[in-house]
Short mmCIF file of C-alpha atoms in Angstrom, two decimals:
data_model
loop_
_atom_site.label_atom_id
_atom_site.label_comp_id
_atom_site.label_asym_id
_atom_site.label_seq_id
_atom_site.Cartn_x
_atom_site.Cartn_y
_atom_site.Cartn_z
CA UNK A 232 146.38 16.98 84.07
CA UNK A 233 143.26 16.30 82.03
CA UNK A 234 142.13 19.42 80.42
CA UNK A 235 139.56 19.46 76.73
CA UNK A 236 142.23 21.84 75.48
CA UNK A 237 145.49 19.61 77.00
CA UNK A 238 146.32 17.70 73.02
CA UNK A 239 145.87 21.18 71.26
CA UNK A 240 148.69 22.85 73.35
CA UNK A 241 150.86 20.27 74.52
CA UNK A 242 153.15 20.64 71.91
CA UNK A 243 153.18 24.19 71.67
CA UNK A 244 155.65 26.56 72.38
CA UNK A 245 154.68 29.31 75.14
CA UNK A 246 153.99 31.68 72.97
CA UNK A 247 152.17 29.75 70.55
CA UNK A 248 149.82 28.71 73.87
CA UNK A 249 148.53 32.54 74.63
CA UNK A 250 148.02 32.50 70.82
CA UNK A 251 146.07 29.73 70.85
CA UNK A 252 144.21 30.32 74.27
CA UNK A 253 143.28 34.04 73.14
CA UNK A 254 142.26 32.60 70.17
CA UNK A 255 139.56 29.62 71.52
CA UNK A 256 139.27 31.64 75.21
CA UNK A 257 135.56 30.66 75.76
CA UNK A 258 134.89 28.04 72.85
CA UNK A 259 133.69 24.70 73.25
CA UNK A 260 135.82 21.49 71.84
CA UNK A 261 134.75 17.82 70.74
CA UNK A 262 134.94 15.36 72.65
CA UNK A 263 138.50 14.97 71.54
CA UNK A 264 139.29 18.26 72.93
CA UNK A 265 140.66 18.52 69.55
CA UNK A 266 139.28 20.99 66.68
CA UNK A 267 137.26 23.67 68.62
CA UNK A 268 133.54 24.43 67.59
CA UNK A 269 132.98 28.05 66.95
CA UNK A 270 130.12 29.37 68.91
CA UNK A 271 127.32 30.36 66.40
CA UNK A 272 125.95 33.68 67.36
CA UNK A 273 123.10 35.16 66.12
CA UNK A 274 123.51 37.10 63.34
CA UNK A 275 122.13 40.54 62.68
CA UNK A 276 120.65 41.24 59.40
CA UNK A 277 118.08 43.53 57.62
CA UNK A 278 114.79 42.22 58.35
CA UNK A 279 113.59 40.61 54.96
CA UNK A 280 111.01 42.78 52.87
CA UNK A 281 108.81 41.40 50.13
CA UNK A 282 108.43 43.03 47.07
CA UNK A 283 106.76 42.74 43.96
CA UNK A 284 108.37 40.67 41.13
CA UNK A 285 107.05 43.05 38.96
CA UNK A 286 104.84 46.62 39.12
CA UNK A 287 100.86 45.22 38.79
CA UNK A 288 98.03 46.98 36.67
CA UNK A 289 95.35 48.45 38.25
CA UNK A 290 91.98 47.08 36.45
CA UNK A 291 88.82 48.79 36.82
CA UNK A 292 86.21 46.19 36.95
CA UNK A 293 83.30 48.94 36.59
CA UNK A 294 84.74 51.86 34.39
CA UNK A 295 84.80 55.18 36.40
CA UNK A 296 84.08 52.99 39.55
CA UNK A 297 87.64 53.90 41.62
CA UNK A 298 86.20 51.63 44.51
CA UNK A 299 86.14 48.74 42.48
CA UNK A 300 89.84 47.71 41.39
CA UNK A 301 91.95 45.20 40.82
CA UNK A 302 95.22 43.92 40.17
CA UNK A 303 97.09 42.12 37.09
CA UNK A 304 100.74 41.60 35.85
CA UNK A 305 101.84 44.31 33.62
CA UNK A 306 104.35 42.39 31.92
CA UNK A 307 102.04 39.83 29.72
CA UNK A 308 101.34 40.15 26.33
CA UNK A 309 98.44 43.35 25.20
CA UNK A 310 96.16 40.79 23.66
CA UNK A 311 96.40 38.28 26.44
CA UNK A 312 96.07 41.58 28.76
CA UNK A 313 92.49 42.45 27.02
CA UNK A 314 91.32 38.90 27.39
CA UNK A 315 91.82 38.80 31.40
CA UNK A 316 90.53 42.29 31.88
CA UNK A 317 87.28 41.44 29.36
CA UNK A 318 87.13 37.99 31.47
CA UNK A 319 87.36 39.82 35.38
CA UNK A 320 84.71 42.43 33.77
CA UNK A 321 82.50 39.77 32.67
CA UNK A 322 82.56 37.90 35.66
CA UNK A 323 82.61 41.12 38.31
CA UNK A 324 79.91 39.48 39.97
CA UNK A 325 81.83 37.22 41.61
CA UNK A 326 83.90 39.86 43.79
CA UNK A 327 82.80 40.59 47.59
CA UNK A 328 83.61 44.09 48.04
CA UNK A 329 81.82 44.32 51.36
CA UNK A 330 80.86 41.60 53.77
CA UNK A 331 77.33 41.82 52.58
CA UNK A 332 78.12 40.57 49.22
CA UNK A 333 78.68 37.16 50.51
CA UNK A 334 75.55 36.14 50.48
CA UNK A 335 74.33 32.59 49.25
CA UNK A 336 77.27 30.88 50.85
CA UNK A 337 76.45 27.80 52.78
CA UNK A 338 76.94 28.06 56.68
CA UNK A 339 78.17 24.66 56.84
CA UNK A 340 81.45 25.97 54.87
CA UNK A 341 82.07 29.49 56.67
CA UNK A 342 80.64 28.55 60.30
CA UNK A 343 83.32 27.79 63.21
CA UNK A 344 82.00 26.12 66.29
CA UNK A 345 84.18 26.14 69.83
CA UNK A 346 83.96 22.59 71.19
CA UNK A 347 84.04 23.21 75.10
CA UNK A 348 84.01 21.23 78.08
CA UNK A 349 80.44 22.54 79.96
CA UNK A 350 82.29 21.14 82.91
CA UNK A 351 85.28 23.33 82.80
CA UNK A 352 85.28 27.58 83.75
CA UNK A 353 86.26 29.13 80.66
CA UNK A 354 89.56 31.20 81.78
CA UNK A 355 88.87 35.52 80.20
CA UNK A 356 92.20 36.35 78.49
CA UNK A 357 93.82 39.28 79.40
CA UNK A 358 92.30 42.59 76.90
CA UNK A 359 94.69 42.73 74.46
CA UNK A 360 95.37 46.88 73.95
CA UNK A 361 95.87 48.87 70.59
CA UNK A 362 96.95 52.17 69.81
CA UNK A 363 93.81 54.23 69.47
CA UNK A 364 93.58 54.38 65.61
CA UNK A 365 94.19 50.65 64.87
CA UNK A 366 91.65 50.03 67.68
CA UNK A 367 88.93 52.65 65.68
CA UNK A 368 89.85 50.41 62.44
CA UNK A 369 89.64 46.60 64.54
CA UNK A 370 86.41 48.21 65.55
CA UNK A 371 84.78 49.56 62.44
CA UNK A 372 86.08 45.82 60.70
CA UNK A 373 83.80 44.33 63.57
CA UNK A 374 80.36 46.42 63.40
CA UNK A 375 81.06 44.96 59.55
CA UNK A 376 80.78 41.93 59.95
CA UNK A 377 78.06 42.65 63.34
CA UNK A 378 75.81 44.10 60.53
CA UNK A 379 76.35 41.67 57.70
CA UNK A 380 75.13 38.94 60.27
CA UNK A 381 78.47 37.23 59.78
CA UNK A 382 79.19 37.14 63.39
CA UNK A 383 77.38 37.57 66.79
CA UNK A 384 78.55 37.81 70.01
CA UNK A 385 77.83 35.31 72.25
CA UNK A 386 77.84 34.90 76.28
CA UNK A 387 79.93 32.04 78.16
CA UNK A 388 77.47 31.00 81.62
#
């Protein structure tokens, strides 16, 4: 008789065998037929959240402007505090806050070109459905960027 399991229980007193075979019923051995390999099933856990190290500051880069925010660490030192929010004032040029504020950026750094085969039929993917509100907000995101000339749409032939 050549069975994977025949070394573990040859020795083993009745008993002891039902033990044994209740025990590894269904569990795959080495090649030895020796020391079984427990099956690894998936476990199920909490799906993993990410949170903040630490609560952040909201900045106001334009006093009294609520549309214009930002966010630092709260935990830094009052003087070094002053000094970034003086600095992100200062500089609150720099933000985009809409799509039109990106002007003066070169093309050659934002522009992505499809390299297709004129030779091959493009293939239409299937419409891709969202519940109504997301599909107002993927829509308002669009006419955006539509109206900020950041993207066009296009026709295959």
């Amino acid at each position: 008789m050549h069975c994977k399991h025949a070394n573990a229980t040859s020795r083993l007193s009745k008993e002891e065998r039902k033990e044994y075979w209740r025990k590894h019923r269904g569990k795959k051995t080495t090649k030895r037929g020796k020391d079984p390999i427990p099956r690894l099933e998936p476990k199920e856990e909490a799906p993993i959240t990410v949170q903040p190290v630490e609560e952040l500051l909201t900045v106001e880069l334009i006093p009294g402007d609520r549309g214009k925010v930002t966010k630092i660490r709260s935990e830094m030192k009052e003087d070094v505090r002053d000094q970034v929010v003086n600095c992100l004032r200062k500089n609150k040029d720099i933000f985009a806050w809409t799509p039109q504020d990106l002007e003066g950026i070169d093309l050659g750094v934002i522009t992505h070109h499809l390299n297709l085969d004129p030779i091959i039929r493009p293939v239409t993917q299937k419409k891709r459905l969202f519940e109504p509100e997301r599909d107002k907000i993927i829509q308002g995101e669009v006419n955006k960027l539509l109206i900020a000339r950041h993207i066009r749409e296009i026709q295959f032939p």
